[in-house]
């Protein structure tokens, strides 16, 4: 049985698109259940609707507080039979009670090599810090922002002349590869969390290290 997967977005939804594209494969162990945005105007919401995926806008500004917003969100996830929830550019912090209810079934993608550079503006901060290798991380969500057991990471070399924008574009390409990979591994049931570390029961070929001297 394919795992019913909800995707939560706030904007353009390119990661959502990569997840949906992967889920088209007949042997992929997850299928789209619903796409939800806290912003009714999110471009990704109309894209998902055009694909025939159920969509829902839950405008957080219409709710008195986070608890009320999250109660609606939780109910919508239950109504659509969601078993896994993927945050994909979802720009609302979730409270501990929501996160706990979806513990180890709630995933996020972040455009840095966590635990470095949680939060916003990651690419500029990495450049300012002189980082030579940057990347992205898929992780299970915990209450603290951009924290939780790491499921997959991809690394990118910083090249001479890179800007926050050029880095963001290359990291985004990697995001589109690792989020479907992580979802496939989680949905196939081969993940366990021990001491807050996620471990997959699967064989993968790990590539050689990426070695980047400072040039330019
Ligand atoms: C991505 O960079 C993601 O890592 C971050 O927000 C951005 C969302 O982009 N959390 P998109 O909406 O998936 O195109």
Coordinates of C-alpha atoms and ligand atoms in Angstrom, one line a residue:
X1 CA 0.0 0.0 0.0
X2 CA 1.3 3.4 -0.9
X3 CA 1.7 5.8 2.0
X4 CA -0.6 8.8 1.7
X5 CA 1.5 11.8 1.8
X6 CA 0.4 15.4 2.4
X7 CA 2.6 18.3 1.2
X8 CA 2.5 21.7 3.0
X9 CA 3.7 24.7 1.1
X10 CA 3.7 28.5 1.4
X11 CA 5.0 29.6 -2.0
X12 CA 6.1 28.4 -5.5
X13 CA 6.3 24.8 -4.5
X14 CA 9.2 23.5 -6.6
X15 CA 10.0 20.9 -4.0
X16 CA 6.4 19.9 -4.0
X17 CA 6.6 19.4 -7.7
X18 CA 9.6 17.2 -7.4
X19 CA 7.8 15.1 -4.8
X20 CA 4.7 14.8 -7.0
X21 CA 6.8 13.9 -10.0
X22 CA 8.5 11.1 -8.1
X23 CA 5.2 9.8 -6.8
X24 CA 4.0 9.3 -10.4
X25 CA 6.3 6.3 -10.7
X26 CA 4.3 3.1 -10.2
X27 CA 6.9 1.6 -7.9
X28 CA 7.1 4.7 -5.6
X29 CA 5.9 3.8 -2.1
X30 CA 4.0 7.1 -1.5
X31 CA 1.1 8.9 -3.2
X32 CA -0.1 12.5 -2.9
X33 CA -3.0 12.8 -0.4
X34 CA -3.4 16.6 -0.4
X35 CA -1.4 19.8 -0.9
X36 CA -2.1 22.5 1.8
X37 CA -0.9 26.1 1.8
X38 CA -1.2 28.6 4.6
X39 CA -1.1 31.2 1.9
X40 CA -4.1 31.1 -0.4
X41 CA -2.2 32.9 -3.2
X42 CA 0.7 30.4 -3.2
X43 CA 1.6 29.5 -6.8
X44 CA 2.2 25.9 -5.9
X45 CA -1.4 25.5 -4.8
X46 CA -2.8 26.3 -8.3
X47 CA -0.2 24.0 -9.8
X48 CA -1.3 21.1 -7.6
X49 CA -4.9 21.7 -8.4
X50 CA -4.2 21.6 -12.1
X51 CA -2.6 18.2 -11.5
X52 CA -5.8 16.9 -10.0
X53 CA -4.4 16.7 -6.5
X54 CA -6.8 17.8 -3.7
X55 CA -5.7 21.2 -2.4
X56 CA -6.7 23.4 0.5
X57 CA -5.8 26.8 1.7
X58 CA -5.7 27.3 5.5
X59 CA -4.9 31.0 5.9
X60 CA -3.2 31.3 9.3
X61 CA -4.3 34.9 9.5
X62 CA -7.9 33.7 9.8
X63 CA -7.2 31.9 13.1
X64 CA -7.0 33.4 16.5
X65 CA -3.8 31.6 17.5
X66 CA -1.4 28.8 16.4
X67 CA -3.4 26.1 18.3
X68 CA -6.5 26.9 16.3
X69 CA -4.6 27.0 13.0
X70 CA -2.9 23.7 13.8
X71 CA -6.2 22.1 14.9
X72 CA -7.6 22.8 11.4
X73 CA -4.5 21.6 9.8
X74 CA -4.4 18.4 11.8
X75 CA -8.1 17.7 10.9
X76 CA -7.5 18.3 7.2
X77 CA -4.6 15.8 7.3
X78 CA -6.8 13.2 9.0
X79 CA -9.7 13.9 6.6
X80 CA -7.4 13.1 3.7
X81 CA -5.9 10.0 5.3
X82 CA -2.4 11.5 5.5
X83 CA 0.2 9.1 6.9
X84 CA 3.3 11.2 6.1
X85 CA 3.6 15.0 6.0
X86 CA 6.2 16.8 3.9
X87 CA 7.0 20.4 4.6
X88 CA 8.2 22.0 1.4
X89 CA 8.8 25.7 1.8
X90 CA 6.2 25.8 4.5
X91 CA 6.9 29.1 6.3
X92 CA 5.1 28.6 9.6
X93 CA 6.7 27.3 12.8
X94 CA 4.7 24.4 14.2
X95 CA 4.1 23.9 17.9
X96 CA 5.3 21.0 20.0
X97 CA 1.8 19.4 20.2
X98 CA 1.4 19.3 16.4
X99 CA 5.0 18.1 15.9
X100 CA 4.6 15.3 18.5
X101 CA 1.4 14.1 16.9
X102 CA 3.3 13.6 13.6
X103 CA 6.5 12.5 15.2
X104 CA 8.8 10.7 12.7
X105 CA 6.1 11.1 10.0
X106 CA 6.8 14.8 9.5
X107 CA 9.6 15.8 7.2
X108 CA 11.2 19.1 6.2
X109 CA 13.8 20.3 3.6
X110 CA 16.2 23.0 4.5
X111 CA 18.7 24.7 2.2
X112 CA 21.8 24.2 4.3
X113 CA 23.9 21.4 5.7
X114 CA 22.3 21.3 9.1
X115 CA 23.1 21.8 11.9
X116 CA 24.9 24.7 10.2
X117 CA 22.8 27.6 9.2
X118 CA 19.3 26.9 10.5
X119 CA 16.8 29.7 9.7
X120 CA 16.6 32.1 6.9
X121 CA 19.1 33.6 4.4
X122 CA 21.2 30.5 4.5
X123 CA 23.2 31.0 1.3
X124 CA 24.4 34.5 2.1
X125 CA 25.3 33.5 5.6
X126 CA 27.3 30.5 4.3
X127 CA 29.1 32.8 1.8
X128 CA 29.8 35.4 4.6
X129 CA 31.2 32.6 6.7
X130 CA 33.6 31.5 3.9
X131 CA 32.1 28.0 3.5
X132 CA 33.4 26.1 0.6
X133 CA 30.8 23.3 0.7
X134 CA 27.1 24.0 1.2
X135 CA 24.0 22.0 0.5
X136 CA 20.7 20.9 1.8
X137 CA 19.1 18.6 4.4
X138 CA 16.0 16.5 4.7
X139 CA 15.1 15.8 8.3
X140 CA 12.3 14.7 10.6
X141 CA 10.8 17.7 12.3
X142 CA 11.3 18.5 16.0
X143 CA 10.0 21.6 17.8
X144 CA 13.2 23.6 17.5
X145 CA 13.3 25.2 14.1
X146 CA 15.3 23.3 11.4
X147 CA 16.3 20.5 13.8
X148 CA 15.6 16.8 14.0
X149 CA 17.0 13.5 12.9
X150 CA 18.8 14.0 9.5
X151 CA 17.5 11.7 6.7
X152 CA 19.6 12.8 3.7
X153 CA 22.0 15.6 2.8
X154 CA 23.5 16.7 -0.5
X155 CA 26.7 18.8 -0.8
X156 CA 27.5 21.5 -3.4
X157 CA 30.9 23.2 -4.0
X158 CA 31.0 27.0 -3.7
X159 CA 32.6 28.3 -6.9
X160 CA 34.5 31.6 -7.5
X161 CA 32.0 34.3 -8.2
X162 CA 29.1 32.6 -6.5
X163 CA 26.3 34.8 -5.1
X164 CA 23.5 33.8 -2.8
X165 CA 21.3 33.6 -5.9
X166 CA 23.6 31.3 -7.9
X167 CA 24.2 29.1 -4.9
X168 CA 20.4 28.9 -4.1
X169 CA 19.8 27.8 -7.7
X170 CA 22.3 24.9 -7.5
X171 CA 21.3 23.9 -4.0
X172 CA 17.7 23.8 -5.2
X173 CA 18.5 21.3 -7.9
X174 CA 20.0 19.1 -5.2
X175 CA 16.9 19.6 -3.0
X176 CA 14.8 18.3 -5.9
X177 CA 16.9 15.1 -5.8
X178 CA 17.2 14.4 -2.1
X179 CA 13.6 15.1 -1.0
X180 CA 12.1 12.4 -3.2
X181 CA 14.9 10.0 -2.2
X182 CA 14.2 10.6 1.5
X183 CA 10.5 10.3 1.0
X184 CA 11.0 7.0 -0.8
X185 CA 13.1 5.6 2.0
X186 CA 10.8 6.8 4.7
X187 CA 7.6 5.6 2.9
X188 CA 9.1 2.2 2.3
X189 CA 9.3 1.7 6.0
X190 CA 13.0 1.2 6.3
X191 CA 13.8 4.0 8.7
X192 CA 14.3 3.8 12.5
X193 CA 15.2 6.6 14.9
X194 CA 17.7 5.7 17.6
X195 CA 18.9 8.4 20.1
X196 CA 17.5 11.0 17.7
X197 CA 19.5 9.7 14.8
X198 CA 17.7 8.4 11.8
X199 CA 19.0 5.2 10.2
X200 CA 17.8 3.6 6.9
X201 CA 17.8 -0.1 6.5
X202 CA 19.0 0.0 2.9
X203 CA 22.1 -0.4 0.8
X204 CA 23.3 2.7 -1.0
X205 CA 26.6 3.5 -2.8
X206 CA 28.1 6.5 -1.1
X207 CA 30.2 8.6 -3.5
X208 CA 33.7 9.8 -2.9
X209 CA 34.2 12.9 -0.9
X210 CA 33.7 16.3 -2.4
X211 CA 37.0 18.2 -1.9
X212 CA 37.0 21.9 -2.5
X213 CA 40.0 24.2 -2.2
X214 CA 39.6 28.0 -2.1
X215 CA 40.3 29.1 -5.7
X216 CA 39.7 32.3 -7.6
Ligands
LIG1 C1 13.5 25.7 -0.5 O1 14.8 26.2 -0.7 C2 13.4 24.9 0.8 O2 14.6 24.3 1.1 C3 13.1 26.0 1.8 O3 12.2 26.8 1.1 C4 12.4 26.8 -0.3 C5 11.1 26.4 -0.9 O4 11.2 26.4 -2.3 N1 12.5 25.4 3.0 P1 10.0 25.8 -3.1 O5 8.7 26.5 -2.7 O6 10.0 24.3 -2.8 O7 10.3 26.1 -4.5

